[in-house]
Amino acid sequence: MARVDVLKVATAGPNDLGSLKVLARAGYTAADILAVVSKTEGNGCVNDFSRTLADATWADVVSADAITVFSGGTEGVLSPHVNLIVRAEHHPAAGRPGAAVAATGSTRPIAAHELGRAPQMDLVRATTEALVARLGLRPDEVHLALVKCPLLTSADVAACRASGNEPVTTDTIASMGRSRAAAALGVALALGECTESEAGAALAMEGADVYSSVASASSGAELANCKIMVLGSSPRVHGTLRAAHQVMRDAIDAEAVTSLLAQVRAEGGVVVQAFAKAGPDPRGQIRGWRHTMLTDSDISATRHARAAVGGLLAGLLGDPAVYVSGGAEYQGPPGGGSLTVMYRIHE
Amino acid sequence: MARVDVLKVATAGPNDLGSLKVLARAGYTAADILAVVSKTEGNGCVNDFSRTLADATWADVVSADAITVFSGGTEGVLSPHVNLIVRAEHHPAAGRPGAAVAATGSTRPIAAHELGRAPQMDLVRATTEALVARLGLRPDEVHLALVKCPLLTSADVAACRASGNEPVTTDTIASMGRSRAAAALGVALALGECTESEAGAALAMEGADVYSSVASASSGAELANCKIMVLGSSPRVHGTLRAAHQVMRDAIDAEAVTSLLAQVRAEGGVVVQAFAKAGPDPRGQIRGWRHTMLTDSDISATRHARAAVGGLLAGLLGDPAVYVSGGAEYQGPPGGGSLTVMYRIHE
Amino acid sequence: MARVDVLKVATAGPNDLGSLKVLARAGYTAADILAVVSKTEGNGCVNDFSRTLADATWADVVSADAITVFSGGTEGVLSPHVNLIVRAEHHPAAGRPGAAVAATGSTRPIAAHELGRAPQMDLVRATTEALVARLGLRPDEVHLALVKCPLLTSADVAACRASGNEPVTTDTIASMGRSRAAAALGVALALGECTESEAGAALAMEGADVYSSVASASSGAELANCKIMVLGSSPRVHGTLRAAHQVMRDAIDAEAVTSLLAQVRAEGGVVVQAFAKAGPDPRGQIRGWRHTMLTDSDISATRHARAAVGGLLAGLLGDPAVYVSGGAEYQGPPGGGSLTVMYRIHE
Amino acid sequence: MARVDVLKVATAGPNDLGSLKVLARAGYTAADILAVVSKTEGNGCVNDFSRTLADATWADVVSADAITVFSGGTEGVLSPHVNLIVRAEHHPAAGRPGAAVAATGSTRPIAAHELGRAPQMDLVRATTEALVARLGLRPDEVHLALVKCPLLTSADVAACRASGNEPVTTDTIASMGRSRAAAALGVALALGECTESEAGAALAMEGADVYSSVASASSGAELANCKIMVLGSSPRVHGTLRAAHQVMRDAIDAEAVTSLLAQVRAEGGVVVQAFAKAGPDPRGQIRGWRHTMLTDSDISATRHARAAVGGLLAGLLGDPAVYVSGGAEYQGPPGGGSLTVMYRIHE
């Protein structure tokens, strides 16, 4: 019945498995891990080996059907940590209906020429649909669709061209955004958040005004396929861990955060973790004021965005160990991003 | 009687003088400018030529006794802008007592071997004391002591050694922190926030537990002396523009911000501008969670700190054009920083 | 008759005019300056304010028909300096025929939607052709066609779209390469180095195998038009300063450098200055070995390239004050770049 | 008798073990590996997880007495690769006396408060002396003393202080230089290149004019002790692989490289690999021209230095897969660095 628990643990480095002790103390084993969702302390861009190191570290620890999502970049106050999403079906089921449930899956490998294009989008859509169906959720009961997706390195670009295909972009850092875009649109399609023609226009980066409110996609060089976790609240499952979401309209949308926190408080809940997307507003402005994320050639725009949204979210939650992921193409409105919280109610 | 007004204007670049039009529309001339306090979009570190460019741009615009403070670094959501602090003595004096007043002054040039040491501290102290006296303020009526201070380049280090002296540090970026520390301690001494022996220990970076609650120091290569603006609320001056301050205990201290905003609202005020200091917690942790600002060799720690605190402050104020300056040595507790708001009341 | 001299002077910063003293000592005045060609110490990318600062510093110093070319980026051993190209028609004319001659000109402003497209290319071509004609040179007598060209900032992109046009790219750093490409192809057309259809294909970044052997284009935010200097050797002008060029086939092509130096030595010459272009090989490899310039999200690829080629050139010349400019699209073969030396013969 | 062979193989990433196939084809097994000496593609500074990833990848591959040295930073043209130093005692022993021999060893872990101080220096000295003795070499027969040494992270600094000790520096990136300095001075003492009092003064960073001509030290967070490989030419061992060294006086000392290459050619040798140290000249100048490595707050000085020296060395060797390591404190004169080549002779 897919009920999950979440354990949030600080890491001393990308290769720190100390969270397994916390897992054991909580009565779980590594086999119970459904997903490892972690912030690692690299640059979060193309050459972020903190992700690859974490991936290598966890590869043999989790079961074959579990997924690992390492999101690089702990700019500003953000603190490297791991969120262990564990299967809690067999744990005591206190609480009301509406408990947090989750399921994970993966697509087949994405070929370099498919990245950022319809095949990637369609593969993510199909897997997401299957996961939602497996959980028996209505689209509005889904609060997070977390996707880890590939990118293009120089070697990928060269190999793609050698095979007679042209990649969607030859700019390695731009490929990260294209991959996230395709993944987010796949989620939006799976959840009925946009039409196929809208998704197609958006995929071509023609600025279609569509997005998923619950997608959170992160690119990396450490994998070749897309790994997906769907997290929702099931009216058929009892539990004390719950989830809710909101959309930040821009990177300084404190109101979205405080209204979500008010909702949690209204239920008597205490936030365990927040998952937010952050990206530079492509129009170069926030509320009419110019930002410089897109003209700073020293620091990637996603690093700027993570630092700022991380500062806001950490401040409002009083907790720097939040999951803020950079690059929010179609994962919220331009300049904004999806925002999910997991919270525990006591009754 | 030193009453001031403040005009906040977006800039299209460090060399943008468009704010002079706003100044004119508000009924002021360049001769009325007491201080130009601006965020420019460089790296805020040693080789930040956005500051030098702004300095060259404004040098001939303002009068000889005005000061210019260009603070580099608009990481994250921060927006490049200029704050014109103008003399408003001759403008209509509505409002109650407690109006914002300001005065500016400069020290003599700081020799390379004096930087970060007692001579710099003492010079800042003397000038700050003189400005406070000129304004007729009690220490607790001072809400901001803004200092622009020099740093050491490779050429400064070499010249210092060639003259037979050893600089306080040969690390150019570390020299920025030492200069800010000496300036902040000079302010703390001037305002009675610490004793001379405490200041001496702190200057030696021996971790003395002292700080100024209102100092805001910014280092740059564009000047050789220290320029200072003291801003306070005078019980003898009427006006609608006021100032208040708080101290952020750490970089995610949202409570300090919201309590200051509550105080402003309680007076029926509307915030015009906020001035905050931000620095990496030297202990490598925030509320028990590890941060990575001090181990990131790609991005300077002050850039991380500005981005994070800027995100929080911009979110809480709904305004990305806030003045957040990086490197908060003795300008608040370790990891925290001073916070000043200027606000307008309507009656 | 356009004979020129060159003075190379170290700068203490982008706003250092100390070279004017050297100019005076050499018997010239600022009115004799035909071109200021300088390496400044910013990042050489979009937000390089060292270029803008230098531009503001020199604007009122040189005559209206002189051009200024500030190329940012002194990575590695490269040393910030200025090369003053001065009119030497009226100076004693020792030496043989084949003296260095130069002429400068500018295009009209390039609109944002024209940047990187045919209009920019055609404007550069026309101006280059006019300068070559003015100097009375055959194409093979041209040794350097230096172009300073604009780029697109976030504000340019937004304004372009607001006016109903789509820019060639919305990526600000990519716009630098597109601008350089159009400029280089304009030079190639002017000098008969490629056909119009080849240039068109190359402009569309379709990988056409064409380039100019003497073009050196540098993008910047500090100007809106293209400024051009054509430098050649005139068989009709006597003098002791000469020029020659070669093409580096890749970034480690020491042979190109040593063969050019051998040619200079064979004429009894001593190199005064070298001008080289450097860019990351777009195939991600150099002589079969992978390079990481295009996957490093922390340092722009052009910075990597300048540092490496600067190291080689400075080593071979025993002089770190060489002019190495980054981003060599169509200014030499992929991964390589144009290379020009100015040298003095004594007889 | 310690004869070694060297295999140089390109890597597709820090976790690429493809070189093991090359090893097998050459008739060796992993048990024959004496040292893995590799350039990985991180930033080469504190948070370089490419080193840690490589370390984790190789840990179980090599035997317990083998050492691994991962040096981060492939700036400019440098290409990520691995050098496998393998025991070749049992391989056919053609060639003359003077073959390359090597031995490896490790110190005990260096406590945080010992780093950069006498204990680290003395431990490196002792191990180096033991290795030289084991190889039966005279000091002048040693051509490379490669040391991998630890650094201080924020956590190390905090733990050190918590234990009542003060670290040599609290600046994490500065700790890398202090660790390299202590290691290099340990080598210099072991080889009689300086006196104990000179080493002590140098360790205190008092600018003593001493250095080792063959030390090459690289800091990293991936280890706690010092790992050392001594490589020399033994008059008692026959073989076709040889080694030689030179000292680069500054970062553009092409003459040092060409004279070493001339020596190799004079013996009929072909260079297999070059090992060079590169560092920013602490005086801020190279041959009287200012460099900007120490005032660039965007790129660490060691990254600049590696890129430049890498460009020179790759150009002169026609090979971008050279081992250039950054930070040359006492591993050559200030601004210069040690330079070792391994070359094969055919007879």
CSV table of N, CA and C in Angstrom, one decimal, chain C residues 25-129:
chain,number,residue,atom,x,y,z
C,25,ARG,N,57.3,60.3,-24.1
C,25,ARG,CA,58.7,60.1,-24.2
C,25,ARG,C,59.1,59.6,-25.6
C,26,ALA,N,58.2,58.8,-26.2
C,26,ALA,CA,58.6,58.3,-27.6
C,26,ALA,C,58.3,59.4,-28.7
C,27,GLY,N,57.9,60.6,-28.2
C,27,GLY,CA,57.7,61.6,-29.2
C,27,GLY,C,56.3,61.7,-29.8
C,28,TYR,N,55.4,61.0,-29.2
C,28,TYR,CA,54.0,61.1,-29.8
C,28,TYR,C,53.1,61.8,-28.8
C,29,THR,N,51.9,62.1,-29.4
C,29,THR,CA,50.8,62.7,-28.5
C,29,THR,C,49.6,61.8,-28.6
C,30,ALA,N,48.7,62.0,-27.8
C,30,ALA,CA,47.5,61.2,-27.8
C,30,ALA,C,46.8,61.3,-29.2
C,31,ALA,N,46.9,62.4,-29.8
C,31,ALA,CA,46.3,62.6,-31.1
C,31,ALA,C,46.9,61.7,-32.2
C,32,ASP,N,48.1,61.1,-31.9
C,32,ASP,CA,48.7,60.2,-32.9
C,32,ASP,C,48.2,58.8,-32.7
C,33,ILE,N,47.4,58.5,-31.6
C,33,ILE,CA,47.0,57.2,-31.4
C,33,ILE,C,45.9,56.8,-32.4
C,34,LEU,N,46.2,55.7,-33.1
C,34,LEU,CA,45.2,55.2,-34.0
C,34,LEU,C,44.4,54.1,-33.4
C,35,ALA,N,45.0,53.3,-32.5
C,35,ALA,CA,44.2,52.3,-31.8
C,35,ALA,C,44.8,52.0,-30.5
C,36,VAL,N,44.0,51.8,-29.5
C,36,VAL,CA,44.4,51.3,-28.2
C,36,VAL,C,44.0,49.8,-28.1
C,37,VAL,N,44.9,48.9,-28.1
C,37,VAL,CA,44.6,47.5,-28.1
C,37,VAL,C,45.1,46.9,-26.8
C,38,SER,N,44.3,46.5,-25.9
C,38,SER,CA,44.7,46.2,-24.5
C,38,SER,C,44.1,44.9,-24.0
C,39,LYS,N,44.9,44.3,-23.2
C,39,LYS,CA,44.4,43.2,-22.4
C,39,LYS,C,44.0,43.7,-21.0
C,40,THR,N,42.8,43.6,-20.6
C,40,THR,CA,42.4,44.0,-19.2
C,40,THR,C,42.1,42.7,-18.4
C,41,GLU,N,42.0,42.9,-17.1
C,41,GLU,CA,42.1,41.7,-16.2
C,41,GLU,C,40.7,41.2,-15.7
C,42,GLY,N,39.6,41.5,-16.4
C,42,GLY,CA,38.4,40.9,-16.0
C,42,GLY,C,38.2,39.4,-16.5
C,43,ASN,N,37.0,38.9,-16.5
C,43,ASN,CA,36.8,37.5,-16.9
C,43,ASN,C,36.7,37.4,-18.4
C,44,GLY,N,36.7,38.4,-19.1
C,44,GLY,CA,36.7,38.3,-20.6
C,44,GLY,C,35.3,37.8,-21.1
C,45,CYS,N,34.3,37.8,-20.2
C,45,CYS,CA,33.0,37.2,-20.6
C,45,CYS,C,32.0,38.3,-20.6
C,46,VAL,N,30.8,38.0,-20.3
C,46,VAL,CA,29.7,38.9,-20.4
C,46,VAL,C,29.8,40.1,-19.4
C,47,ASN,N,30.0,39.7,-18.1
C,47,ASN,CA,30.1,40.8,-17.1
C,47,ASN,C,31.5,41.2,-16.8
C,48,ASP,N,32.2,41.5,-17.8
C,48,ASP,CA,33.6,42.0,-17.6
C,48,ASP,C,33.6,43.5,-17.5
C,49,PHE,N,33.6,44.1,-16.3
C,49,PHE,CA,33.6,45.5,-16.2
C,49,PHE,C,35.0,46.1,-16.3
C,50,SER,N,36.0,45.3,-16.4
C,50,SER,CA,37.3,45.8,-16.6
C,50,SER,C,37.4,46.5,-18.0
C,51,ARG,N,36.7,45.8,-18.9
C,51,ARG,CA,36.7,46.4,-20.3
C,51,ARG,C,35.9,47.8,-20.3
C,52,THR,N,34.8,47.8,-19.6
C,52,THR,CA,34.0,49.0,-19.6
C,52,THR,C,34.7,50.1,-18.9
C,53,LEU,N,35.4,49.8,-17.8
C,53,LEU,CA,36.2,50.8,-17.1
C,53,LEU,C,37.3,51.3,-18.0
C,54,ALA,N,38.0,50.4,-18.7
C,54,ALA,CA,39.1,50.9,-19.6
C,54,ALA,C,38.5,51.8,-20.7
C,55,ASP,N,37.4,51.4,-21.2
C,55,ASP,CA,36.7,52.1,-22.2
C,55,ASP,C,36.3,53.5,-21.8
C,56,ALA,N,35.8,53.6,-20.6
C,56,ALA,CA,35.5,54.9,-20.0
C,56,ALA,C,36.7,55.8,-19.8
C,57,THR,N,37.8,55.1,-19.4
C,57,THR,CA,39.0,55.8,-19.1
C,57,THR,C,39.6,56.4,-20.3
C,58,TRP,N,39.6,55.7,-21.4
C,58,TRP,CA,40.3,56.1,-22.7
C,58,TRP,C,39.4,57.0,-23.6
C,59,ALA,N,38.1,57.0,-23.3
C,59,ALA,CA,37.1,57.6,-24.3
C,59,ALA,C,37.5,59.0,-24.6
C,60,ASP,N,37.9,59.8,-23.7
C,60,ASP,CA,38.1,61.2,-23.9
C,60,ASP,C,39.6,61.5,-24.2
C,61,VAL,N,40.4,60.4,-24.2
C,61,VAL,CA,41.8,60.6,-24.4
C,61,VAL,C,42.2,60.5,-25.9
C,62,VAL,N,41.6,59.6,-26.6
C,62,VAL,CA,41.9,59.4,-28.0
C,62,VAL,C,41.0,60.2,-28.9
C,63,SER,N,41.4,60.4,-30.1
C,63,SER,CA,40.7,61.2,-31.1
C,63,SER,C,39.5,60.4,-31.6
C,64,ALA,N,38.6,61.1,-32.2
C,64,ALA,CA,37.3,60.5,-32.6
C,64,ALA,C,37.4,59.4,-33.6
C,65,ASP,N,38.5,59.4,-34.4
C,65,ASP,CA,38.6,58.4,-35.4
C,65,ASP,C,39.5,57.2,-34.9
C,66,ALA,N,40.0,57.3,-33.7
C,66,ALA,CA,40.8,56.2,-33.2
C,66,ALA,C,39.8,55.1,-32.7
C,67,ILE,N,40.3,53.9,-32.5
C,67,ILE,CA,39.4,52.9,-31.9
C,67,ILE,C,40.1,52.4,-30.7
C,68,THR,N,39.3,51.8,-29.8
C,68,THR,CA,39.8,51.2,-28.6
C,68,THR,C,39.3,49.7,-28.6
C,69,VAL,N,40.2,48.8,-28.3
C,69,VAL,CA,39.8,47.4,-28.2
C,69,VAL,C,40.3,46.9,-26.9
C,70,PHE,N,39.4,46.6,-26.0
C,70,PHE,CA,39.8,46.1,-24.7
C,70,PHE,C,39.3,44.6,-24.7
C,71,SER,N,40.3,43.8,-24.6
C,71,SER,CA,40.0,42.3,-24.5
C,71,SER,C,40.2,41.8,-23.1
C,72,GLY,N,39.2,41.4,-22.5
C,72,GLY,CA,39.3,40.9,-21.1
C,72,GLY,C,39.9,39.6,-21.0
C,73,GLY,N,40.5,39.3,-19.8
C,73,GLY,CA,41.0,38.0,-19.5
C,73,GLY,C,42.5,37.9,-19.6
C,74,THR,N,43.2,37.9,-18.4
C,74,THR,CA,44.6,37.7,-18.4
C,74,THR,C,44.9,36.5,-17.5
C,75,GLU,N,44.3,35.4,-17.9
C,75,GLU,CA,44.4,34.2,-17.1
C,75,GLU,C,45.8,33.7,-17.2
C,76,GLY,N,46.2,32.9,-16.1
C,76,GLY,CA,47.5,32.3,-16.1
C,76,GLY,C,48.6,33.3,-16.0
C,77,VAL,N,49.6,33.3,-16.9
C,77,VAL,CA,50.7,34.2,-16.8
C,77,VAL,C,50.5,35.5,-17.5
C,78,LEU,N,49.4,35.6,-18.2
C,78,LEU,CA,49.1,36.8,-19.0
C,78,LEU,C,49.2,38.1,-18.2
C,79,SER,N,49.7,39.1,-18.7
C,79,SER,CA,49.9,40.3,-18.0
C,79,SER,C,49.1,41.5,-18.6
C,80,PRO,N,48.3,42.2,-17.8
C,80,PRO,CA,47.5,43.3,-18.3
C,80,PRO,C,48.5,44.4,-18.9
C,81,HIS,N,48.1,44.8,-20.0
C,81,HIS,CA,49.0,45.8,-20.7
C,81,HIS,C,48.2,46.5,-21.8
C,82,VAL,N,48.8,47.5,-22.3
C,82,VAL,CA,48.1,48.2,-23.4
C,82,VAL,C,49.1,48.3,-24.6
C,83,ASN,N,48.6,48.1,-25.8
C,83,ASN,CA,49.4,48.3,-27.0
C,83,ASN,C,48.9,49.6,-27.7
C,84,LEU,N,49.7,50.6,-27.8
C,84,LEU,CA,49.3,51.8,-28.4
C,84,LEU,C,49.8,51.8,-29.9
C,85,ILE,N,48.9,51.7,-30.8
C,85,ILE,CA,49.2,51.7,-32.2
C,85,ILE,C,49.1,53.2,-32.7
C,86,VAL,N,50.3,53.7,-33.0
C,86,VAL,CA,50.3,55.2,-33.3
C,86,VAL,C,50.7,55.4,-34.7
C,87,ARG,N,50.2,56.5,-35.2
C,87,ARG,CA,50.5,57.0,-36.6
C,87,ARG,C,51.9,57.5,-36.6
C,88,ALA,N,52.8,56.9,-37.5
C,88,ALA,CA,54.2,57.3,-37.5
C,88,ALA,C,54.6,57.9,-38.9
C,89,GLU,N,53.6,58.4,-39.6
C,89,GLU,CA,53.9,58.9,-40.9
C,89,GLU,C,54.9,60.0,-40.9
C,90,HIS,N,54.9,60.8,-39.9
C,90,HIS,CA,55.7,62.0,-39.8
C,90,HIS,C,57.0,61.7,-39.0
C,91,HIS,N,57.2,60.5,-38.6
C,91,HIS,CA,58.5,60.1,-38.0
C,91,HIS,C,59.5,59.6,-39.0
C,92,PRO,N,60.7,59.8,-38.7
C,92,PRO,CA,61.8,59.4,-39.6
C,92,PRO,C,61.6,58.0,-40.2
C,93,ALA,N,61.7,57.8,-41.5
C,93,ALA,CA,61.4,56.6,-42.2
C,93,ALA,C,62.6,55.7,-42.6
C,94,ALA,N,63.3,55.2,-41.6
C,94,ALA,CA,64.4,54.3,-41.9
C,94,ALA,C,63.7,53.0,-42.3
C,95,GLY,N,64.6,52.0,-42.7
C,95,GLY,CA,64.1,50.7,-42.9
C,95,GLY,C,63.7,50.5,-44.4
C,96,ARG,N,63.3,49.2,-44.7
C,96,ARG,CA,63.0,48.8,-46.0
C,96,ARG,C,61.6,48.9,-46.3
C,97,PRO,N,61.2,48.7,-47.5
C,97,PRO,CA,59.7,48.6,-47.8
C,97,PRO,C,59.2,47.4,-47.1
C,98,GLY,N,57.8,47.4,-46.9
C,98,GLY,CA,57.2,46.3,-46.2
C,98,GLY,C,56.9,46.7,-44.8
C,99,ALA,N,56.8,48.0,-44.5
C,99,ALA,CA,56.6,48.5,-43.2
C,99,ALA,C,55.1,48.2,-42.8
C,100,ALA,N,54.9,48.1,-41.5
C,100,ALA,CA,53.6,47.9,-40.9
C,100,ALA,C,52.8,49.2,-41.1
C,101,VAL,N,51.6,49.0,-41.7
C,101,VAL,CA,50.6,50.1,-41.9
C,101,VAL,C,49.3,49.6,-41.2
C,102,ALA,N,48.5,50.6,-40.9
C,102,ALA,CA,47.2,50.3,-40.3
C,102,ALA,C,46.2,51.3,-40.5
C,103,ALA,N,44.9,50.9,-40.5
C,103,ALA,CA,43.8,51.9,-40.6
C,103,ALA,C,42.7,51.4,-39.7
C,104,THR,N,41.9,52.3,-39.3
C,104,THR,CA,40.8,51.9,-38.4
C,104,THR,C,39.5,52.4,-38.8
C,105,GLY,N,38.4,51.8,-38.5
C,105,GLY,CA,37.1,52.2,-38.8
C,105,GLY,C,36.0,51.5,-38.0
C,106,SER,N,34.8,51.9,-38.1
C,106,SER,CA,33.7,51.4,-37.3
C,106,SER,C,32.5,51.2,-38.2
C,107,THR,N,31.7,50.2,-37.8
C,107,THR,CA,30.4,50.0,-38.5
C,107,THR,C,29.3,50.9,-37.7
C,108,ARG,N,28.1,50.9,-38.3
C,108,ARG,CA,27.0,51.5,-37.5
C,108,ARG,C,26.7,50.6,-36.4
C,109,PRO,N,25.9,51.0,-35.4
C,109,PRO,CA,25.5,50.1,-34.3
C,109,PRO,C,24.8,48.8,-34.9
C,110,ILE,N,25.1,47.7,-34.2
C,110,ILE,CA,24.4,46.5,-34.6
C,110,ILE,C,23.2,46.3,-33.7
C,111,ALA,N,22.0,46.2,-34.3
C,111,ALA,CA,20.8,45.9,-33.5
C,111,ALA,C,20.9,44.5,-32.9
C,112,ALA,N,20.2,44.4,-31.8
C,112,ALA,CA,20.3,43.1,-31.1
C,112,ALA,C,19.9,41.9,-32.0
C,113,HIS,N,18.9,42.1,-32.9
C,113,HIS,CA,18.5,41.0,-33.7
C,113,HIS,C,19.4,40.8,-34.9
C,114,GLU,N,20.3,41.7,-35.1
C,114,GLU,CA,21.3,41.6,-36.2
C,114,GLU,C,22.6,40.9,-35.8
C,115,LEU,N,22.7,40.9,-34.5
C,115,LEU,CA,24.0,40.3,-33.9
C,115,LEU,C,24.1,38.8,-34.2
C,116,GLY,N,25.3,38.4,-34.7
C,116,GLY,CA,25.5,37.0,-35.1
C,116,GLY,C,24.9,36.6,-36.3
C,117,ARG,N,24.3,37.6,-37.1
C,117,ARG,CA,23.6,37.2,-38.3
C,117,ARG,C,24.2,38.0,-39.5
C,118,ALA,N,23.6,37.8,-40.7
C,118,ALA,CA,24.1,38.4,-41.9
C,118,ALA,C,24.4,39.9,-41.8
C,119,PRO,N,23.5,40.7,-41.2
C,119,PRO,CA,23.8,42.1,-41.2
C,119,PRO,C,25.1,42.5,-40.5
C,120,GLN,N,25.4,41.8,-39.4
C,120,GLN,CA,26.7,42.1,-38.7
C,120,GLN,C,27.8,41.7,-39.6
C,121,MET,N,27.7,40.5,-40.1
C,121,MET,CA,28.8,40.0,-41.0
C,121,MET,C,29.0,40.9,-42.2
C,122,ASP,N,27.9,41.4,-42.8
C,122,ASP,CA,28.1,42.2,-44.0
C,122,ASP,C,28.6,43.6,-43.6
C,123,LEU,N,28.3,44.1,-42.4
C,123,LEU,CA,28.8,45.4,-42.0
C,123,LEU,C,30.3,45.3,-41.7
C,124,VAL,N,30.7,44.2,-41.1
C,124,VAL,CA,32.2,44.1,-40.9
C,124,VAL,C,32.9,43.9,-42.2
C,125,ARG,N,32.3,43.1,-43.1
C,125,ARG,CA,32.9,42.9,-44.4
C,125,ARG,C,33.1,44.3,-45.1
C,126,ALA,N,32.1,45.1,-45.1
C,126,ALA,CA,32.2,46.3,-45.8
C,126,ALA,C,33.3,47.3,-45.2
C,127,THR,N,33.3,47.4,-43.9
C,127,THR,CA,34.3,48.2,-43.3
C,127,THR,C,35.7,47.7,-43.5
C,128,THR,N,35.8,46.4,-43.4
C,128,THR,CA,37.1,45.8,-43.6
C,128,THR,C,37.6,46.0,-45.0
C,129,GLU,N,36.7,45.8,-46.0
C,129,GLU,CA,37.1,46.1,-47.4
C,129,GLU,C,37.5,47.5,-47.6
